[in-house]
Tab-separated table of C-alpha atoms in Angstrom:
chain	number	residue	atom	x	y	z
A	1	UNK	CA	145.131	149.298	112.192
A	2	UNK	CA	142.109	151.626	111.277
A	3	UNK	CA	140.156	149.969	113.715
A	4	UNK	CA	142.897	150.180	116.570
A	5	UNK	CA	143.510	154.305	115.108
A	6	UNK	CA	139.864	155.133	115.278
A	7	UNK	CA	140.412	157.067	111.906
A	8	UNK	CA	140.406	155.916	108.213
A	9	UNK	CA	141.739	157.978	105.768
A	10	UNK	CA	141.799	155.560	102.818
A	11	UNK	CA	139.376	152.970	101.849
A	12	UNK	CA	139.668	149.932	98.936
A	13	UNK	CA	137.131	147.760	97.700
A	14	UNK	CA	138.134	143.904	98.232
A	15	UNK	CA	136.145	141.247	96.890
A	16	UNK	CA	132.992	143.711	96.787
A	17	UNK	CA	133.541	145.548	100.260
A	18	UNK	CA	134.542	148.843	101.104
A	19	UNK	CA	137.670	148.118	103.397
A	20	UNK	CA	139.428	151.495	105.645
A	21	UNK	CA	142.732	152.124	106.344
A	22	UNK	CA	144.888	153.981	108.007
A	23	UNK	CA	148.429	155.020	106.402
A	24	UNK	CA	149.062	158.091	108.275
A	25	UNK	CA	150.726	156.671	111.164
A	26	UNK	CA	153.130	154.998	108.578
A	27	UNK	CA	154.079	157.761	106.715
A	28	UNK	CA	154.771	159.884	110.215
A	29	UNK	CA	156.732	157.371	111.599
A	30	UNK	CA	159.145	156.643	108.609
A	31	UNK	CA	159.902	160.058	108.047
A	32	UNK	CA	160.586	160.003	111.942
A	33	UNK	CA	162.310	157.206	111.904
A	34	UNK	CA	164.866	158.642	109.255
A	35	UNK	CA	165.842	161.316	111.343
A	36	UNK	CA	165.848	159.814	114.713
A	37	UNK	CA	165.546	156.119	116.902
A	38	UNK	CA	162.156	156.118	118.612
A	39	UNK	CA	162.362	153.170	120.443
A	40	UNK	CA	162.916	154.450	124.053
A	41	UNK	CA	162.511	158.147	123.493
A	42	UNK	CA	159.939	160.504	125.621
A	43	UNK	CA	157.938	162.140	122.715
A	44	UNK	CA	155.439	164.520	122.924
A	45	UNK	CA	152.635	164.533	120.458
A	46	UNK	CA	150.508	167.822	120.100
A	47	UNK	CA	147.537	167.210	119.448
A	48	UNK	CA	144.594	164.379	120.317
A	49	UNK	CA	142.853	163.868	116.217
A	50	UNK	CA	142.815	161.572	113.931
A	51	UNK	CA	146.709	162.373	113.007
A	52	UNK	CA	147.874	162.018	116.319
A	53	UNK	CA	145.947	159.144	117.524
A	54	UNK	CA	147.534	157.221	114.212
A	55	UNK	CA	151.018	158.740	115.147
A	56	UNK	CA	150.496	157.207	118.371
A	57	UNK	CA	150.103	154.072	117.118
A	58	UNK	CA	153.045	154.276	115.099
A	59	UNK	CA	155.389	155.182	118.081
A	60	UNK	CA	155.607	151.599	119.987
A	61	UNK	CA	158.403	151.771	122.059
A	62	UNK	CA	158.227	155.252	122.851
A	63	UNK	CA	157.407	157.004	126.166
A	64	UNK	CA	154.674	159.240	124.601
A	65	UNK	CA	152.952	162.155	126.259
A	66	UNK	CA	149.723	163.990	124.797
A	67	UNK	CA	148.870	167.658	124.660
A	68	UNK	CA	145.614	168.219	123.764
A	69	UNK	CA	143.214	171.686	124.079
A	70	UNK	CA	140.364	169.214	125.550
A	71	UNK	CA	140.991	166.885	128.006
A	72	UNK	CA	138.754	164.525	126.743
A	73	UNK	CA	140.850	163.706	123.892
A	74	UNK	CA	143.916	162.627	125.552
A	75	UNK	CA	144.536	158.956	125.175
């Protein structure tokens, strides 16, 4: 997923190699998921970092729209 995110916030060593992760989108989207269905809501997502881009990932399903300061960052 880290590679799909384009952030890591947690790295293991496995079998002598440093491995990233991501488990932000995870914990965002089961605390969402608690709440609320996802799966064929519009939700917008402030923001275009390394948070966001790993709640986007989380929220397959979704109809998702970005808000973002620059441009540049929207996905």
């Amino acid at each position: 997923q880290a590679a799909e995110i384009g952030a890591v916030n947690a790295v293991n060593r496995e079998h002598g190699k440093l491995i990233g992760y991501n488990t932000d989108w995870k914990g965002a989207i089961e605390s969402l998921k608690s709440r609320a269905k996802i799966k064929g809501k519009k939700i917008a997502v402030m923001g275009a970092g390394g948070v966001a881009r790993a709640v986007v990932y989380g929220l397959k399903g979704a109809e998702i729209s970005i808000f973002s300061r620059n441009r540049n960052n929207r996905q």
